[in-house]
């Protein structure tokens, strides 16, 4: 298959951290859990672009409820592989989230600085509820962060690409989440 790791010869790609089958299974389980937790409600999924687009698409199809969608894009200042916590909104939401049950869908949480900023920003708009679903959480500072209700996988603190995650816009279409070795 085109986007499989075997088809990519790139020495910067290291080991597979989460394979496509494990991703698919876990996303289905998260969707089932969200379906139970939000029964009788119509959650508004808010995806953080661009990294969460693939996860959000698969997750939404595993939720057996009438969901709605919106997106925001943020940029964290910092180096290519480390955020500084200074966040800028590049694209704001289209919808008014006041009174809505918002489920924020994030690709990956490292220091938690980006997530913290986005949460505060959304809470200021007075949603009825706000929960976070993060596909990947790196082991580290935010280990038992109660603010992340749904966690796909805890992964070691390595830089990863694939399944929506990039380096300078590349690798997003890899099926697996793969370690990226800077400077290799
Ligand atoms: P934090 O603010 O939690 O340190 O970083 C969160 C943001 O940094 C993520 O939304 C993502 O854009 C980026 N990021 C953090 N770790 C990784 C990683 O391992 N791979 C990629 N591609 N982006 C990451």
mmCIF file of C-alpha atoms and ligand atoms in Angstrom:
data_model
loop_
_atom_site.group_PDB
_atom_site.id
_atom_site.type_symbol
_atom_site.label_atom_id
_atom_site.label_comp_id
_atom_site.label_asym_id
_atom_site.label_seq_id
_atom_site.Cartn_x
_atom_site.Cartn_y
_atom_site.Cartn_z
ATOM 1 C CA UNK A 1 0.000 0.000 0.000
ATOM 2 C CA UNK A 2 1.282 3.449 -0.876
ATOM 3 C CA UNK A 3 1.410 5.001 2.559
ATOM 4 C CA UNK A 4 2.825 2.009 4.394
ATOM 5 C CA UNK A 5 6.191 2.358 5.995
ATOM 6 C CA UNK A 6 7.721 -0.326 3.787
ATOM 7 C CA UNK A 7 7.189 1.891 0.759
ATOM 8 C CA UNK A 8 9.102 4.779 2.278
ATOM 9 C CA UNK A 9 12.864 4.660 2.238
ATOM 10 C CA UNK A 10 13.818 7.395 4.603
ATOM 11 C CA UNK A 11 16.575 6.976 7.133
ATOM 12 C CA UNK A 12 14.986 9.582 9.398
ATOM 13 C CA UNK A 13 12.096 7.231 10.088
ATOM 14 C CA UNK A 14 12.814 4.928 13.018
ATOM 15 C CA UNK A 15 10.723 2.336 14.803
ATOM 16 C CA UNK A 16 6.968 2.066 14.628
ATOM 17 C CA UNK A 17 5.580 3.490 17.866
ATOM 18 C CA UNK A 18 1.908 2.669 17.198
ATOM 19 C CA UNK A 19 0.972 0.496 14.229
ATOM 20 C CA UNK A 20 -2.057 1.018 12.026
ATOM 21 C CA UNK A 21 -4.025 -1.925 13.414
ATOM 22 C CA UNK A 22 -3.558 -0.788 17.005
ATOM 23 C CA UNK A 23 -4.590 2.724 15.948
ATOM 24 C CA UNK A 24 -7.736 1.468 14.250
ATOM 25 C CA UNK A 25 -8.748 -0.672 17.216
ATOM 26 C CA UNK A 26 -8.130 2.033 19.801
ATOM 27 C CA UNK A 27 -9.962 4.663 17.768
ATOM 28 C CA UNK A 28 -12.966 2.327 17.535
ATOM 29 C CA UNK A 29 -12.862 1.809 21.317
ATOM 30 C CA UNK A 30 -12.649 5.544 21.975
ATOM 31 C CA UNK A 31 -15.596 6.129 19.664
ATOM 32 C CA UNK A 32 -17.631 3.486 21.481
ATOM 33 C CA UNK A 33 -16.801 5.052 24.854
ATOM 34 C CA UNK A 34 -17.709 8.535 23.630
ATOM 35 C CA UNK A 35 -20.981 7.172 22.234
ATOM 36 C CA UNK A 36 -21.889 5.877 25.692
ATOM 37 C CA UNK A 37 -20.719 8.978 27.564
ATOM 38 C CA UNK A 38 -22.556 11.423 25.276
ATOM 39 C CA UNK A 39 -25.759 9.449 24.755
ATOM 40 C CA UNK A 40 -28.750 11.763 24.245
ATOM 41 C CA UNK A 41 -26.389 14.619 23.441
ATOM 42 C CA UNK A 42 -24.991 15.910 20.193
ATOM 43 C CA UNK A 43 -21.316 16.662 20.755
ATOM 44 C CA UNK A 44 -19.484 19.255 18.740
ATOM 45 C CA UNK A 45 -16.118 17.852 17.734
ATOM 46 C CA UNK A 46 -13.474 20.548 17.549
ATOM 47 C CA UNK A 47 -10.367 19.399 15.716
ATOM 48 C CA UNK A 48 -7.027 21.116 16.047
ATOM 49 C CA UNK A 49 -5.538 21.373 12.581
ATOM 50 C CA UNK A 50 -3.689 20.061 10.931
ATOM 51 C CA UNK A 51 -2.377 17.121 12.914
ATOM 52 C CA UNK A 52 -5.732 15.856 14.193
ATOM 53 C CA UNK A 53 -7.505 15.643 10.843
ATOM 54 C CA UNK A 54 -6.978 11.934 10.244
ATOM 55 C CA UNK A 55 -7.702 10.915 13.825
ATOM 56 C CA UNK A 56 -10.822 13.069 13.913
ATOM 57 C CA UNK A 57 -12.099 11.600 10.683
ATOM 58 C CA UNK A 58 -11.717 8.020 11.917
ATOM 59 C CA UNK A 59 -12.961 8.846 15.419
ATOM 60 C CA UNK A 60 -16.106 10.554 14.118
ATOM 61 C CA UNK A 61 -17.018 7.459 12.114
ATOM 62 C CA UNK A 62 -16.788 5.395 15.292
ATOM 63 C CA UNK A 63 -19.208 7.628 17.202
ATOM 64 C CA UNK A 64 -22.801 6.497 16.846
ATOM 65 C CA UNK A 65 -24.382 9.875 17.580
ATOM 66 C CA UNK A 66 -25.320 12.968 15.576
ATOM 67 C CA UNK A 67 -22.032 14.853 15.838
ATOM 68 C CA UNK A 68 -21.126 18.228 14.408
ATOM 69 C CA UNK A 69 -17.694 19.445 13.378
ATOM 70 C CA UNK A 70 -15.585 22.513 13.590
ATOM 71 C CA UNK A 71 -11.873 23.162 13.314
ATOM 72 C CA UNK A 72 -9.309 25.565 14.545
ATOM 73 C CA UNK A 73 -5.697 25.915 13.565
ATOM 74 C CA UNK A 74 -3.019 27.011 15.968
ATOM 75 C CA UNK A 75 0.686 27.408 15.685
ATOM 76 C CA UNK A 76 3.081 26.961 18.570
ATOM 77 C CA UNK A 77 6.163 29.021 18.298
ATOM 78 C CA UNK A 78 9.356 27.073 18.844
ATOM 79 C CA UNK A 79 11.772 24.854 16.968
ATOM 80 C CA UNK A 80 10.573 22.310 14.411
ATOM 81 C CA UNK A 81 10.254 19.617 17.062
ATOM 82 C CA UNK A 82 9.534 21.469 20.324
ATOM 83 C CA UNK A 83 6.794 23.922 21.202
ATOM 84 C CA UNK A 84 7.407 26.996 23.307
ATOM 85 C CA UNK A 85 3.920 27.378 24.729
ATOM 86 C CA UNK A 86 3.384 30.656 22.910
ATOM 87 C CA UNK A 87 0.380 29.876 20.759
ATOM 88 C CA UNK A 88 -1.220 31.834 17.968
ATOM 89 C CA UNK A 89 -4.659 31.121 16.472
ATOM 90 C CA UNK A 90 -4.288 30.826 12.704
ATOM 91 C CA UNK A 91 -7.881 29.826 12.024
ATOM 92 C CA UNK A 92 -10.673 30.327 14.512
ATOM 93 C CA UNK A 93 -13.860 28.296 14.852
ATOM 94 C CA UNK A 94 -16.763 28.997 12.518
ATOM 95 C CA UNK A 95 -19.425 28.119 15.095
ATOM 96 C CA UNK A 96 -20.481 29.682 18.365
ATOM 97 C CA UNK A 97 -19.723 27.010 20.968
ATOM 98 C CA UNK A 98 -21.674 28.725 23.762
ATOM 99 C CA UNK A 99 -23.926 26.133 25.424
ATOM 100 C CA UNK A 100 -22.543 23.259 23.325
ATOM 101 C CA UNK A 101 -20.999 20.003 24.485
ATOM 102 C CA UNK A 102 -17.548 20.400 22.991
ATOM 103 C CA UNK A 103 -15.105 17.556 22.531
ATOM 104 C CA UNK A 104 -11.690 18.907 21.654
ATOM 105 C CA UNK A 105 -9.793 16.451 19.454
ATOM 106 C CA UNK A 106 -6.015 16.734 19.663
ATOM 107 C CA UNK A 107 -3.313 14.807 17.868
ATOM 108 C CA UNK A 108 -0.554 14.788 20.440
ATOM 109 C CA UNK A 109 0.186 16.315 23.823
ATOM 110 C CA UNK A 110 3.812 16.814 24.784
ATOM 111 C CA UNK A 111 4.381 19.571 27.359
ATOM 112 C CA UNK A 112 0.641 20.289 27.425
ATOM 113 C CA UNK A 113 1.242 23.995 26.777
ATOM 114 C CA UNK A 114 -0.657 24.085 23.491
ATOM 115 C CA UNK A 115 -3.583 22.148 24.921
ATOM 116 C CA UNK A 116 -3.670 24.386 27.999
ATOM 117 C CA UNK A 117 -3.894 27.472 25.831
ATOM 118 C CA UNK A 118 -6.618 26.069 23.576
ATOM 119 C CA UNK A 119 -8.674 24.829 26.551
ATOM 120 C CA UNK A 120 -8.586 28.217 28.235
ATOM 121 C CA UNK A 121 -9.513 29.898 24.998
ATOM 122 C CA UNK A 122 -12.509 27.608 24.437
ATOM 123 C CA UNK A 123 -13.684 27.743 28.045
ATOM 124 C CA UNK A 124 -13.875 31.530 27.801
ATOM 125 C CA UNK A 125 -16.633 31.011 25.190
ATOM 126 C CA UNK A 126 -18.801 29.246 27.793
ATOM 127 C CA UNK A 127 -19.532 25.813 26.338
ATOM 128 C CA UNK A 128 -21.964 23.600 28.289
ATOM 129 C CA UNK A 129 -19.068 21.152 28.703
ATOM 130 C CA UNK A 130 -15.559 20.758 27.394
ATOM 131 C CA UNK A 131 -13.659 17.472 27.295
ATOM 132 C CA UNK A 132 -10.433 16.548 25.560
ATOM 133 C CA UNK A 133 -9.677 13.511 23.440
ATOM 134 C CA UNK A 134 -5.973 13.193 22.599
ATOM 135 C CA UNK A 135 -4.705 10.415 20.385
ATOM 136 C CA UNK A 136 -1.181 10.455 21.799
ATOM 137 C CA UNK A 137 0.159 11.669 25.128
ATOM 138 C CA UNK A 138 3.880 11.657 25.654
ATOM 139 C CA UNK A 139 5.174 10.354 28.938
ATOM 140 C CA UNK A 140 6.390 13.301 30.911
ATOM 141 C CA UNK A 141 5.093 16.340 32.692
ATOM 142 C CA UNK A 142 1.369 15.858 32.232
ATOM 143 C CA UNK A 143 1.375 12.170 33.143
ATOM 144 C CA UNK A 144 -1.869 12.115 35.149
ATOM 145 C CA UNK A 145 -3.476 15.166 33.645
ATOM 146 C CA UNK A 146 -7.147 14.905 34.627
ATOM 147 C CA UNK A 147 -7.961 17.443 31.944
ATOM 148 C CA UNK A 148 -7.523 14.842 29.203
ATOM 149 C CA UNK A 149 -10.564 12.611 29.500
ATOM 150 C CA UNK A 150 -9.830 10.331 26.552
ATOM 151 C CA UNK A 151 -6.297 9.187 25.766
ATOM 152 C CA UNK A 152 -5.498 6.969 22.799
ATOM 153 C CA UNK A 153 -1.963 5.946 23.669
ATOM 154 C CA UNK A 154 0.766 6.979 26.042
ATOM 155 C CA UNK A 155 4.019 6.967 24.140
ATOM 156 C CA UNK A 156 7.654 7.534 25.095
ATOM 157 C CA UNK A 157 8.999 11.088 24.749
ATOM 158 C CA UNK A 158 10.256 10.744 21.183
ATOM 159 C CA UNK A 159 9.282 12.865 18.191
ATOM 160 C CA UNK A 160 6.811 11.029 15.970
ATOM 161 C CA UNK A 161 5.251 11.439 12.530
ATOM 162 C CA UNK A 162 2.463 9.729 10.615
ATOM 163 C CA UNK A 163 -1.319 9.343 10.929
ATOM 164 C CA UNK A 164 -1.710 13.094 10.489
ATOM 165 C CA UNK A 165 1.499 14.188 12.211
ATOM 166 C CA UNK A 166 4.157 15.911 10.150
ATOM 167 C CA UNK A 167 7.580 17.422 9.924
ATOM 168 C CA UNK A 168 7.364 20.411 7.632
ATOM 169 C CA UNK A 169 4.162 19.006 6.099
ATOM 170 C CA UNK A 170 5.666 15.613 5.246
ATOM 171 C CA UNK A 171 4.777 12.134 6.499
ATOM 172 C CA UNK A 172 1.167 12.897 7.413
ATOM 173 C CA UNK A 173 -0.076 10.053 5.229
ATOM 174 C CA UNK A 174 1.940 7.284 6.861
ATOM 175 C CA UNK A 175 -0.443 4.652 8.227
ATOM 176 C CA UNK A 176 1.593 4.122 11.383
ATOM 177 C CA UNK A 177 2.890 6.492 14.040
ATOM 178 C CA UNK A 178 6.640 6.310 13.569
ATOM 179 C CA UNK A 179 9.655 7.694 15.380
ATOM 180 C CA UNK A 180 11.369 10.551 13.565
ATOM 181 C CA UNK A 181 15.105 10.939 14.090
ATOM 182 C CA UNK A 182 16.133 14.528 13.689
ATOM 183 C CA UNK A 183 19.345 14.966 11.752
ATOM 184 C CA UNK A 184 19.685 11.268 10.867
HETATM 185 P P1 LIG B 1 2.964 20.767 23.459
HETATM 186 O O1 LIG B 1 2.465 22.192 23.499
HETATM 187 O O2 LIG B 1 2.071 19.796 24.209
HETATM 188 O O3 LIG B 1 4.404 20.662 23.925
HETATM 189 O O4 LIG B 1 3.013 20.343 21.948
HETATM 190 C C1 LIG B 1 1.857 20.081 21.257
HETATM 191 C C2 LIG B 1 1.981 20.343 19.785
HETATM 192 O O5 LIG B 1 3.341 20.210 19.335
HETATM 193 C C3 LIG B 1 1.177 19.306 19.029
HETATM 194 O O6 LIG B 1 -0.143 19.759 18.795
HETATM 195 C C4 LIG B 1 1.981 19.121 17.772
HETATM 196 O O7 LIG B 1 1.627 20.125 16.840
HETATM 197 C C5 LIG B 1 3.400 19.373 18.205
HETATM 198 N N1 LIG B 1 4.079 18.117 18.596
HETATM 199 C C6 LIG B 1 4.447 17.750 19.845
HETATM 200 N N2 LIG B 1 5.066 16.552 19.823
HETATM 201 C C7 LIG B 1 5.078 16.166 18.521
HETATM 202 C C8 LIG B 1 5.588 15.003 17.838
HETATM 203 O O8 LIG B 1 6.157 14.055 18.409
HETATM 204 N N3 LIG B 1 5.418 14.972 16.477
HETATM 205 C C9 LIG B 1 4.814 15.982 15.787
HETATM 206 N N4 LIG B 1 4.730 15.836 14.459
HETATM 207 N N5 LIG B 1 4.322 17.086 16.395
HETATM 208 C C10 LIG B 1 4.452 17.172 17.743
#
